[in-house]
Tab-separated table of C-alpha atoms in Angstrom:
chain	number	residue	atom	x	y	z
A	1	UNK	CA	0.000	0.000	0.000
A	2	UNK	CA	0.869	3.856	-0.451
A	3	UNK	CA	2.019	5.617	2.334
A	4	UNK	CA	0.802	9.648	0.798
A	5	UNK	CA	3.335	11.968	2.111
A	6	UNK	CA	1.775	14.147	4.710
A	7	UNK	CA	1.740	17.285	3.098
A	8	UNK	CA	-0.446	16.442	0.108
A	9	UNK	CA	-3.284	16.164	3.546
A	10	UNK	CA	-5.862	18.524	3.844
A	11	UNK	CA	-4.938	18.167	7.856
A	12	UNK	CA	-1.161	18.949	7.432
A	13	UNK	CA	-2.099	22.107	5.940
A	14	UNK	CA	-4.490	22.820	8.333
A	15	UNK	CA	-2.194	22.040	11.654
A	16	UNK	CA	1.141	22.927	10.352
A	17	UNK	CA	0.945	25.496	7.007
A	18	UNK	CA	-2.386	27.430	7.937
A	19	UNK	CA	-1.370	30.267	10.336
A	20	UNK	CA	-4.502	30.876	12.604
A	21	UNK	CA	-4.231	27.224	13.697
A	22	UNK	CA	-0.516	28.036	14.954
A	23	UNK	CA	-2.295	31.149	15.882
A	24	UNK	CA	-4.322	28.954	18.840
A	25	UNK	CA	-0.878	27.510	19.948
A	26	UNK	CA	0.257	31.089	20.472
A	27	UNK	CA	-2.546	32.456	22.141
A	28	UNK	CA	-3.008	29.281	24.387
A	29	UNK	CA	0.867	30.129	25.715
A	30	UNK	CA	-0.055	34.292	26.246
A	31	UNK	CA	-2.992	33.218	28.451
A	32	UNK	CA	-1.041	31.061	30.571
A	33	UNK	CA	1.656	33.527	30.564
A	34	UNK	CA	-1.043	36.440	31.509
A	35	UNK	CA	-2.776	34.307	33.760
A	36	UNK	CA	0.676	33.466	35.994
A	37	UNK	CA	1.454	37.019	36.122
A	38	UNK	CA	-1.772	38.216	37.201
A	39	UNK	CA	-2.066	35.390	39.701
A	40	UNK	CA	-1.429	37.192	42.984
A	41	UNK	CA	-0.768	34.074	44.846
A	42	UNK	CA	2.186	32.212	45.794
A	43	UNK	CA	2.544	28.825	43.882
A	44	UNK	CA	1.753	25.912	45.977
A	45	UNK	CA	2.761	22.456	45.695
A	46	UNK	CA	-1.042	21.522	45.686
A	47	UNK	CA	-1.861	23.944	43.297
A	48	UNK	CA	1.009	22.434	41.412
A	49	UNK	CA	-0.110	18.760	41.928
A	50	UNK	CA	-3.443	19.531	40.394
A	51	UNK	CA	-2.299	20.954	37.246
A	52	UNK	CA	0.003	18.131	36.963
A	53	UNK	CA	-3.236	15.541	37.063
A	54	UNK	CA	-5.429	18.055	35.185
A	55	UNK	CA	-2.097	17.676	32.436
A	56	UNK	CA	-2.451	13.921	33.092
A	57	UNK	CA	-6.346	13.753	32.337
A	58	UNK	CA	-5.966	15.766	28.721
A	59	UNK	CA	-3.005	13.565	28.260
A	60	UNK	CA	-5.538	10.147	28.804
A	61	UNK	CA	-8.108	11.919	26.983
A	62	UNK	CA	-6.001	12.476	23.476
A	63	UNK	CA	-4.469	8.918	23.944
A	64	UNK	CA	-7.556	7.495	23.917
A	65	UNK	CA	-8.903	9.920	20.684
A	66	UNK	CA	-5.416	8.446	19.042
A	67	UNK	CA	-5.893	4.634	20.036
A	68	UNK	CA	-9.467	4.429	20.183
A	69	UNK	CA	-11.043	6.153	17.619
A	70	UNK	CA	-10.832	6.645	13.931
A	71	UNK	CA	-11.562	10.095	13.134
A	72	UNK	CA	-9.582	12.994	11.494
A	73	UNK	CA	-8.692	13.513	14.767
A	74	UNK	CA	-6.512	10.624	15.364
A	75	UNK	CA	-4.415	12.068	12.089
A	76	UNK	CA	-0.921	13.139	12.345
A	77	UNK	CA	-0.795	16.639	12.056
A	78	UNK	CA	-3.878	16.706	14.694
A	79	UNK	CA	-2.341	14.266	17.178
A	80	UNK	CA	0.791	16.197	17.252
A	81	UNK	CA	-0.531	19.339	17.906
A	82	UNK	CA	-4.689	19.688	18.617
A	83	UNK	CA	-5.091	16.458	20.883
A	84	UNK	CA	-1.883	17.768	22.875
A	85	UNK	CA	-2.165	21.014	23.412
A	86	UNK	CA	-3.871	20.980	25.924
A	87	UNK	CA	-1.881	18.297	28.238
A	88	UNK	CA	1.098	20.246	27.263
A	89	UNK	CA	-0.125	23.755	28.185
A	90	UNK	CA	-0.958	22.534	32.175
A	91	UNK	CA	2.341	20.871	32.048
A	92	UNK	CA	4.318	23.936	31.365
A	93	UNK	CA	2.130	25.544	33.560
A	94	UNK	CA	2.763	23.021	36.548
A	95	UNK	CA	6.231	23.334	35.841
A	96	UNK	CA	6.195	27.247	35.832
A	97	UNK	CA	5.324	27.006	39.561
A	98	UNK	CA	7.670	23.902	40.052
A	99	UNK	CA	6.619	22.508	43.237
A	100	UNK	CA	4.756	19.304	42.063
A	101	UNK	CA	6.312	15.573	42.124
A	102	UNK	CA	6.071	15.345	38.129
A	103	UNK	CA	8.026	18.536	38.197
A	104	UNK	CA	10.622	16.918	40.735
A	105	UNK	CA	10.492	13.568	38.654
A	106	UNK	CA	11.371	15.196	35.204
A	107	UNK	CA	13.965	17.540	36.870
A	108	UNK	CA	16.517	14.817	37.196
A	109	UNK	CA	20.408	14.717	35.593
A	110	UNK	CA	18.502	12.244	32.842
A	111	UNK	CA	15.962	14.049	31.764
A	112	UNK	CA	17.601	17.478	31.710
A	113	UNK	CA	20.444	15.688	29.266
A	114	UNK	CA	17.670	14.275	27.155
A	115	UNK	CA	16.222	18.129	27.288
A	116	UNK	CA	19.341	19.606	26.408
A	117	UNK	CA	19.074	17.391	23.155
A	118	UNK	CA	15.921	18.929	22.009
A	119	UNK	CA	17.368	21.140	19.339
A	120	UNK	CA	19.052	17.932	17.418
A	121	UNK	CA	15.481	16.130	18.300
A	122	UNK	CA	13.858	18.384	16.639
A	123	UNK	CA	15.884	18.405	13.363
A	124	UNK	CA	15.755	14.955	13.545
A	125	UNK	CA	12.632	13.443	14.429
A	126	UNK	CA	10.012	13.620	11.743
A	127	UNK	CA	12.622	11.968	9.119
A	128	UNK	CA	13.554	8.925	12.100
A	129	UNK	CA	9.225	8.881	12.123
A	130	UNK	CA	8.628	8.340	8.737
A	131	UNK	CA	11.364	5.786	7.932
A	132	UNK	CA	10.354	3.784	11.453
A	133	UNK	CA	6.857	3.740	9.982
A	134	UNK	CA	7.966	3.294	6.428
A	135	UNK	CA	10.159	0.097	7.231
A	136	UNK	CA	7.456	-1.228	10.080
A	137	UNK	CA	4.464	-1.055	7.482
A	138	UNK	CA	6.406	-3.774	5.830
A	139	UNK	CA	6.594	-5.755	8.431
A	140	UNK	CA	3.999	-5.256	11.217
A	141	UNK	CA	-0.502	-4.505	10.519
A	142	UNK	CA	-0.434	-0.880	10.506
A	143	UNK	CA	-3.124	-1.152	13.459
A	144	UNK	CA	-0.287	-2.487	15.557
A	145	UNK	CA	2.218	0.819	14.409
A	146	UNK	CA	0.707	3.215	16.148
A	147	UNK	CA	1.241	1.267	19.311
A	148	UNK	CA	4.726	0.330	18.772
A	149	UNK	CA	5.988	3.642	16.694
A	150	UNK	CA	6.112	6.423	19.403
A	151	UNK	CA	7.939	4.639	21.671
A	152	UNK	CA	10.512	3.606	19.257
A	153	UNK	CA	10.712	6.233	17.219
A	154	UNK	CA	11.933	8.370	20.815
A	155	UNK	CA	14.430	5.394	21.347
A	156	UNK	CA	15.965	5.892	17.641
A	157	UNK	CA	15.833	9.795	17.531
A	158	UNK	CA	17.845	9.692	21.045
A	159	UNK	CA	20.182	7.529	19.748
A	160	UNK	CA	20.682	9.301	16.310
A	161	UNK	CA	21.028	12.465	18.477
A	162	UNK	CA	23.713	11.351	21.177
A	163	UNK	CA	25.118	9.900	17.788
A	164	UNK	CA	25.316	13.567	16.682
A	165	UNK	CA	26.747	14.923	19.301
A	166	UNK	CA	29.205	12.780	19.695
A	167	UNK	CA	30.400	13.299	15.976
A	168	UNK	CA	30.471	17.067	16.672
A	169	UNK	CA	32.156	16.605	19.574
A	170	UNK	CA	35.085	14.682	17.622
A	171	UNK	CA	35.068	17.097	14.478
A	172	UNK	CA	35.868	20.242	17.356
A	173	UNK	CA	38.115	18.232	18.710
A	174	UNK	CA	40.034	17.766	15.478
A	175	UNK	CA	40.000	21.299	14.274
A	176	UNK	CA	41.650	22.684	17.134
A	177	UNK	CA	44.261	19.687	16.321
């Protein structure tokens, strides 16, 4: 079968080319931004906690509208961004006031390395995503794909980006040889 290259969809252009729908990402982070400066009290860790579970709920809630359900929705220019959003935007928020035990959890040596790779994710990502599900469709029911994908698709992008910085590491290394 034909695997149509995302951005002959109707939904890429929508989520990723169209700019009022990166419009509602931007406005989604001002409001959070205006409503933690106009928020006169001091940041709790239960206050923290619950935006953490609130973060935890939208994150259930667009898991199951990707596994579950078979809409436009569960498409991969809306599951990246739409279904997300709003998990994502209590997150940040959560981790603006930085008292909660998610906060504490992701705060770790581990996860702030794997953070500090986030510019070389990003470059690489979508290309380790579409060869992952390019060489799996071969081999695995495409129904099974979107189970196994996300988590290896992370596993090879880390790789391909300590990979990277290990090569740019050596190349300094041997101009100032």
């Amino acid at each position: 079968h034909a695997i149509i290259p995302d951005y002959w969809k109707f939904e890429y252009w929508l989520c990723y080319i169209f700019p009022p729908a990166r419009a509602v990402d931007f406005v989604i982070g001002c409001c959070m931004a205006a409503i933690y400066l106009k928020s006169k009290e001091e940041s709790t860790r239960r206050k923290s906690i619950c935006f953490e579970l609130t973060g935890i709920a939208f994150l259930a809630i667009g898991l199951y509208i990707y596994w579950m359900t078979d809409s436009i929705l569960t498409s991969e220019a809306f599951r990246y961004n739409q279904i997300f959003i709003p998990a994502a935007a209590f997150w940040v928020y959560a981790f603006v006031l930085g008292k909660g035990p998610l906060v504490k959890l992701m705060s770790n040596r581990f996860t702030l390395y794997i953070g500090n790779l986030s510019s070389d994710f990003f470059l690489i990502h979508q290309n380790v995503i579409r060869f992952t599900t390019l060489f799996l469709s071969y081999f695995i029911a495409m129904s099974t794909i979107k189970y196994i994908t996300p988590v290896l698709c992370f596993a090879l992008t880390v790789a391909a980006c300590l990979i990277w910085k290990w090569l740019q590491q050596h190349v300094r290394l041997r101009r100032k040889a």
